[in-house]
XYZ file of C-alpha atoms in Angstrom:
409
model
C 24.051 -3.895 -31.373
C 24.718 -7.467 -31.556
C 25.720 -9.824 -28.220
C 29.415 -8.911 -27.953
C 28.592 -4.778 -28.341
C 25.715 -5.281 -25.237
C 28.600 -6.704 -23.217
C 30.714 -4.142 -23.716
C 29.094 -1.154 -23.597
C 28.641 0.911 -20.520
C 25.686 2.555 -19.162
C 25.223 5.854 -21.359
C 25.149 3.308 -24.365
C 22.588 0.930 -23.107
C 20.471 3.843 -22.262
C 21.286 5.834 -25.440
C 20.714 2.464 -27.788
C 17.107 2.202 -25.812
C 16.339 5.513 -26.803
C 16.628 5.240 -30.462
C 14.950 2.084 -30.610
C 11.911 3.803 -28.760
C 12.039 6.819 -31.776
C 11.969 3.935 -34.314
C 9.073 2.124 -32.468
C 7.523 5.659 -32.159
C 7.560 6.733 -35.061
C 6.314 3.296 -36.967
C 2.954 3.263 -34.857
C 2.553 7.165 -35.734
C 3.385 5.887 -39.606
C 0.840 3.425 -39.095
C -1.447 5.688 -37.644
C -1.735 8.120 -40.632
C -2.169 4.972 -42.773
C -5.184 4.228 -41.134
C -6.706 7.125 -41.200
C -6.360 7.260 -45.228
C -8.121 3.477 -45.147
C -10.982 5.524 -43.117
C -10.688 8.069 -45.913
C -11.058 5.965 -49.404
C -13.621 3.095 -47.254
C -12.265 0.093 -45.320
C -15.705 -1.633 -46.399
C -14.862 -1.092 -50.273
C -10.380 -1.806 -49.530
C -10.668 -4.800 -47.003
C -14.679 -5.974 -46.329
C -13.761 -4.732 -43.181
C -17.209 -2.849 -41.211
C -14.596 -0.520 -39.759
C -11.050 0.394 -39.823
C -11.041 -0.835 -35.616
C -11.738 -4.291 -36.301
C -9.144 -4.175 -39.129
C -6.439 -3.014 -37.283
C -7.329 -5.672 -34.936
C -6.375 -8.228 -36.898
C -3.490 -6.903 -38.837
C -1.760 -6.544 -35.386
C -3.275 -8.936 -33.268
C -4.658 -7.098 -30.228
C -7.999 -6.272 -28.688
C -11.239 -4.776 -29.747
C -10.056 -2.295 -27.168
C -6.725 -1.905 -27.483
C -7.641 -1.476 -31.834
C -9.723 1.408 -30.775
C -7.455 3.233 -28.564
C -4.966 3.198 -32.141
C -7.486 4.242 -34.542
C -8.803 6.854 -31.889
C -5.594 8.367 -31.262
C -4.429 8.413 -35.472
C -7.816 10.358 -36.101
C -6.682 13.213 -33.846
C -3.461 13.580 -35.347
C -3.995 13.115 -38.586
C -6.655 15.622 -40.935
C -8.622 13.097 -42.938
C -11.485 12.764 -45.491
C -15.331 11.879 -44.324
C -16.569 9.481 -47.512
C -18.644 12.780 -49.009
C -15.485 13.803 -49.675
C -15.177 16.787 -46.606
C -12.043 17.509 -44.793
C -11.847 16.276 -41.589
C -8.959 18.381 -39.711
C -7.208 17.450 -36.662
C -7.084 17.853 -33.059
C -3.204 17.839 -33.167
C -1.449 18.567 -36.444
C 1.836 19.774 -35.194
C 1.562 16.641 -32.312
C 1.147 14.169 -35.194
C 4.187 15.652 -36.644
C 6.551 15.476 -33.788
C 5.025 11.696 -33.304
C 6.160 10.772 -37.068
C 9.933 12.199 -35.607
C 9.645 9.360 -32.995
C 9.482 11.539 -30.195
C 6.777 10.915 -28.287
C 5.057 8.145 -26.504
C 1.338 7.109 -26.272
C 0.386 8.247 -23.193
C 2.588 11.501 -23.978
C 0.325 12.274 -27.024
C -2.963 11.199 -25.337
C -2.379 13.860 -23.047
C -2.215 16.867 -25.226
C -4.865 15.612 -27.237
C -7.040 15.543 -23.759
C -6.322 18.662 -23.609
C -6.894 20.151 -27.212
C -10.129 18.434 -26.722
C -11.257 20.771 -23.876
C -10.349 23.637 -25.900
C -12.646 26.228 -28.561
C -10.473 25.498 -32.026
C -8.743 29.105 -31.516
C -7.374 28.436 -28.883
C -5.986 25.165 -30.132
C -3.100 26.051 -31.905
C -0.949 28.134 -29.176
C -1.765 25.545 -26.314
C -0.695 22.655 -28.274
C 2.761 24.738 -28.852
C 2.757 25.541 -25.465
C 2.349 21.981 -24.448
C 4.888 20.449 -27.674
C 7.475 22.685 -26.015
C 6.983 21.590 -22.373
C 6.874 18.196 -23.718
C 10.933 17.795 -24.698
C 11.928 18.093 -21.689
C 8.711 16.796 -19.318
C 7.267 13.895 -18.711
C 3.093 13.076 -19.979
C 1.984 13.500 -15.937
C 4.016 17.783 -15.976
C 2.279 18.100 -19.161
C -1.089 16.825 -18.242
C -0.512 19.529 -14.771
C 0.338 22.331 -17.754
C -2.696 21.136 -19.625
C -4.942 21.442 -16.668
C -3.701 24.758 -15.510
C -4.440 26.541 -19.317
C -8.115 24.698 -19.317
C -8.509 26.346 -16.229
C -7.558 29.881 -18.225
C -9.087 29.686 -21.266
C -12.806 28.001 -19.601
C -12.698 28.892 -15.957
C -16.375 28.722 -15.508
C -15.787 25.002 -17.208
C -18.760 23.607 -18.396
C -22.386 24.604 -18.602
C -24.363 23.053 -15.569
C -26.599 20.204 -16.887
C -29.599 21.508 -15.685
C -31.527 18.096 -15.944
C -32.094 15.917 -12.766
C -28.901 14.081 -11.661
C -28.979 10.364 -13.000
C -29.204 7.607 -9.863
C -25.808 6.347 -9.395
C -24.894 3.072 -10.960
C -23.774 0.845 -7.909
C -23.997 -3.177 -7.943
C -22.261 -5.762 -5.862
C -22.182 -9.287 -5.441
C -21.092 -10.956 -2.393
C -20.597 -14.774 -3.406
C -19.416 -17.627 -1.133
C -17.382 -20.649 -2.569
C -17.600 -24.121 -1.206
C -13.980 -23.579 0.248
C -15.271 -20.668 2.835
C -13.410 -18.235 0.678
C -15.912 -15.342 -0.304
C -15.651 -13.672 -3.826
C -16.850 -9.287 -3.368
C -17.418 -7.994 -7.012
C -18.803 -4.648 -7.779
C -19.332 -1.734 -9.545
C -19.473 2.198 -8.425
C -19.777 5.346 -9.099
C -17.327 8.046 -8.803
C -18.362 9.331 -5.646
C -19.109 5.956 -3.934
C -15.519 4.820 -5.442
C -14.017 7.993 -4.176
C -15.199 7.473 -0.273
C -14.490 4.054 -0.543
C -10.882 4.558 -1.782
C -10.316 7.387 1.059
C -12.144 5.029 4.235
C -9.948 1.828 2.523
C -6.636 4.203 2.367
C -6.503 5.309 5.546
C -7.313 1.455 7.196
C -4.751 -0.100 4.924
C -2.168 2.153 6.397
C 1.323 0.174 7.236
C 1.691 -0.799 10.672
C 3.805 0.446 12.501
C 4.361 -1.396 16.167
C 6.160 -3.207 18.369
C 6.260 -6.314 16.797
C 7.819 -5.314 14.219
C 7.935 -4.383 10.606
C 4.442 -4.634 8.400
C 5.352 -7.003 5.270
C 1.933 -7.721 3.545
C 1.106 -6.044 0.471
C -0.845 -3.915 -1.109
C -3.727 -6.390 -1.870
C -3.359 -8.090 1.454
C -3.277 -4.482 3.613
C -6.302 -3.780 1.106
C -7.975 -7.262 2.619
C -7.618 -5.870 6.189
C -8.633 -3.087 5.553
C -12.073 -4.081 4.363
C -12.249 -6.378 7.759
C -12.186 -3.876 9.913
C -14.277 -1.676 8.166
C -17.050 -4.009 8.524
C -16.616 -4.222 12.193
C -16.949 -0.255 11.815
C -20.366 -0.799 10.251
C -21.222 -3.899 12.520
C -20.713 -1.716 15.935
C -22.238 1.468 14.459
C -25.543 2.444 16.609
C -27.198 3.878 13.461
C -26.882 0.175 11.738
C -30.459 -0.763 11.046
C -32.547 -3.068 12.997
C -32.577 -7.196 11.874
C -35.228 -9.016 12.922
C -35.974 -6.028 15.833
C -31.880 -6.856 16.482
C -28.642 -5.028 15.456
C -27.568 -6.810 12.144
C -25.466 -9.772 13.886
C -23.983 -12.757 13.346
C -24.321 -16.145 15.386
C -21.839 -18.527 15.904
C -22.201 -21.669 17.569
C -19.604 -23.611 19.468
C -19.037 -26.725 22.116
C -18.258 -25.401 25.654
C -14.777 -27.966 25.405
C -13.624 -26.315 22.056
C -14.584 -23.214 23.015
C -11.976 -23.515 26.145
C -9.775 -25.703 24.261
C -9.513 -23.334 20.935
C -8.932 -26.376 18.985
C -11.962 -27.750 17.038
C -14.598 -26.002 14.406
C -17.315 -23.583 15.200
C -20.338 -22.939 12.751
C -20.358 -19.228 11.638
C -23.857 -18.098 10.762
C -26.064 -20.541 8.794
C -23.348 -21.791 6.557
C -20.657 -21.382 7.174
C -17.450 -22.330 9.541
C -14.254 -21.334 11.555
C -12.066 -22.684 13.786
C -12.573 -22.806 17.518
C -9.621 -20.624 17.985
C -11.282 -17.803 15.945
C -14.662 -18.511 17.792
C -12.369 -17.307 21.187
C -11.516 -14.403 19.733
C -15.041 -12.835 19.041
C -16.010 -14.648 21.925
C -14.173 -11.230 23.633
C -16.241 -8.523 21.741
C -19.827 -7.780 20.843
C -19.068 -8.303 16.660
C -20.453 -11.950 16.268
C -22.993 -13.151 19.235
C -21.264 -16.869 20.600
C -23.703 -19.802 21.131
C -21.779 -21.870 23.270
C -23.528 -25.981 22.910
C -22.974 -28.467 25.802
C -22.381 -32.503 25.266
C -26.104 -32.828 23.520
C -25.988 -29.443 21.873
C -28.080 -27.840 24.550
C -27.733 -23.806 24.936
C -25.339 -23.084 27.694
C -25.018 -19.485 27.697
C -26.414 -17.614 24.692
C -24.417 -14.605 24.384
C -26.527 -11.408 24.265
C -24.574 -8.159 22.588
C -25.212 -6.233 25.477
C -24.162 -8.943 28.021
C -20.721 -8.572 26.795
C -19.477 -4.818 26.498
C -22.450 -2.675 27.601
C -22.187 0.497 26.276
C -21.291 2.184 29.346
C -18.347 -0.003 29.436
C -17.407 0.593 26.118
C -16.656 4.418 26.926
C -14.890 4.169 30.221
C -12.925 1.717 27.822
C -12.175 4.022 24.994
C -11.476 6.917 27.569
C -9.089 4.819 29.684
C -6.812 3.628 26.484
C -7.653 5.968 24.316
C -7.216 3.350 21.235
C -5.346 0.691 20.756
C -3.602 -0.819 23.646
C -0.724 -3.041 21.570
C 2.693 -0.366 21.882
C 3.043 0.565 19.030
C -0.059 0.793 17.304
C -2.115 4.369 15.670
C -5.285 2.982 15.310
C -8.210 5.080 16.820
C -11.009 3.551 19.381
C -13.855 3.319 16.592
C -11.492 0.673 15.388
C -10.999 -1.454 18.159
C -12.496 -4.431 19.834
C -12.672 -5.192 23.322
C -10.346 -8.473 24.763
C -10.763 -10.231 28.059
C -7.240 -10.524 29.671
C -8.636 -13.846 31.171
C -10.646 -14.998 28.618
C -14.409 -15.262 28.852
C -14.151 -18.546 27.558
C -12.470 -19.178 30.845
C -14.604 -17.234 33.391
C -13.599 -13.995 33.007
C -15.414 -11.495 33.981
C -16.720 -8.309 31.210
C -15.571 -5.407 33.917
C -12.878 -2.704 33.226
C -9.849 -4.488 35.078
C -9.868 -7.823 32.965
C -10.550 -5.356 29.553
C -8.434 -4.067 27.214
C -9.520 -2.371 23.142
C -6.902 -3.871 20.441
C -7.529 -2.878 16.739
C -8.602 -6.258 15.104
C -4.910 -7.797 14.137
C -3.445 -7.616 17.439
C -6.288 -8.789 18.940
C -5.894 -11.310 16.492
C -1.796 -11.847 17.490
C -2.671 -11.729 21.493
C -4.513 -14.589 20.873
C -2.923 -16.620 18.373
C 0.976 -16.050 19.759
C 3.093 -15.646 23.019
C 2.395 -11.792 24.164
C 0.548 -11.213 27.277
C -1.663 -8.688 28.553
C -2.014 -7.216 32.164
C -3.509 -4.582 34.166
C -0.184 -2.631 35.521
C -0.812 -1.173 39.052
C -2.209 2.500 37.683
C -4.329 0.410 35.776
C -3.165 0.358 32.433
C -2.418 -2.019 30.578
C 1.214 -3.616 29.914
C 2.072 -5.794 27.627
C 5.114 -8.469 27.686
C 6.701 -9.415 24.440
C 7.642 -13.019 22.955
C 11.507 -14.248 24.393
C 12.429 -14.335 20.724
C 12.123 -10.161 20.527
C 12.943 -9.815 24.178
C 14.666 -12.301 26.310
C 13.690 -11.029 30.166
C 10.403 -9.351 28.724
C 10.471 -6.192 30.007
C 6.934 -4.898 29.924
C 5.822 -2.605 26.806
C 2.986 0.270 26.789
C 1.620 2.162 23.680
C 2.876 5.920 24.245
C 0.908 6.991 20.988
C -2.598 7.492 23.011
C -2.345 10.312 25.557
C -3.722 9.333 28.460
C -6.258 12.180 29.702
C -5.359 14.612 31.636
C -6.830 14.845 34.745
C -6.918 17.688 37.244
C -5.132 17.318 40.418
């Protein structure tokens, strides 16, 4: 189809042309596969001097080693061959190979059918392959995979024989490294069970926020990064966390009194890290970090202890009153939240129920950095005033998602 024909073609013609070209490409890929099996049968070392057909194809096609190995494995499943001693090597899915030569099957569809047939006894493969190919003519590879799972479950309801050996120790590796820029890099490898649990946890914490501040435009990567930070907060606030040098695990933040009051300047985080004084104001509210406030000569003026900030009893009272993040529209439960001093701790605000409000990490930071304001209303519940650009009258708002406890009359 030349450029003039492309401009004049309607949607149906364009789609037909794409489908036609896909058929040509898929047919060529299938024929390539049959040739690779023939080379394997004759001996790739004798013909080309390569140690494997995959290595040969890697260089011929200029693809990665892993990609070449996938192509050769797929070809061997579709095409009958011969071992070096001349004995026949049957194909797992010969009918699928024939359909592939006609250009009717995508690579994911072929792999799906082969994976299903590989799980079946040889005497059941022909009937199963016929059913899968028939369904593949009108369905995608994910639907065919679901049908294949049902076929496997029907023909082998007991599954594979359980392994009587002792379970092996799960493979888990994690590396957390701080770069000179202050950014931390996290890499790791986990067994399937740990990865599944971690994914479920992060999925629940990475949901898009629905609140009165507007739409959540964070990317998936940003949402998962915030979710990981929230998961760390949950772990640090757990009463079951192991002791470290006689205390619960904690991080020390050192900041001057003037910087803490103004929110301008730097604070020392842990041994080597830094954070802004504004961030220190946020963390001074709750027990996630221990703030050490220093005077002009760096003498400690106030070394906050975990129990001096928000006690366990006061935290429980806060949980019962606010029932979760108190910010309007936020659904986060109490265990995902931190206590925020309405009158800042750095400005002498008391640590009591009438000066505290429960906020998730995101809305805690939002309240410190934006024009949102919070106060305790006459009925003892928190109310929020939005910035003028959201509501020029700044009418107070409440979170009506977390229902208050039903008190008896």
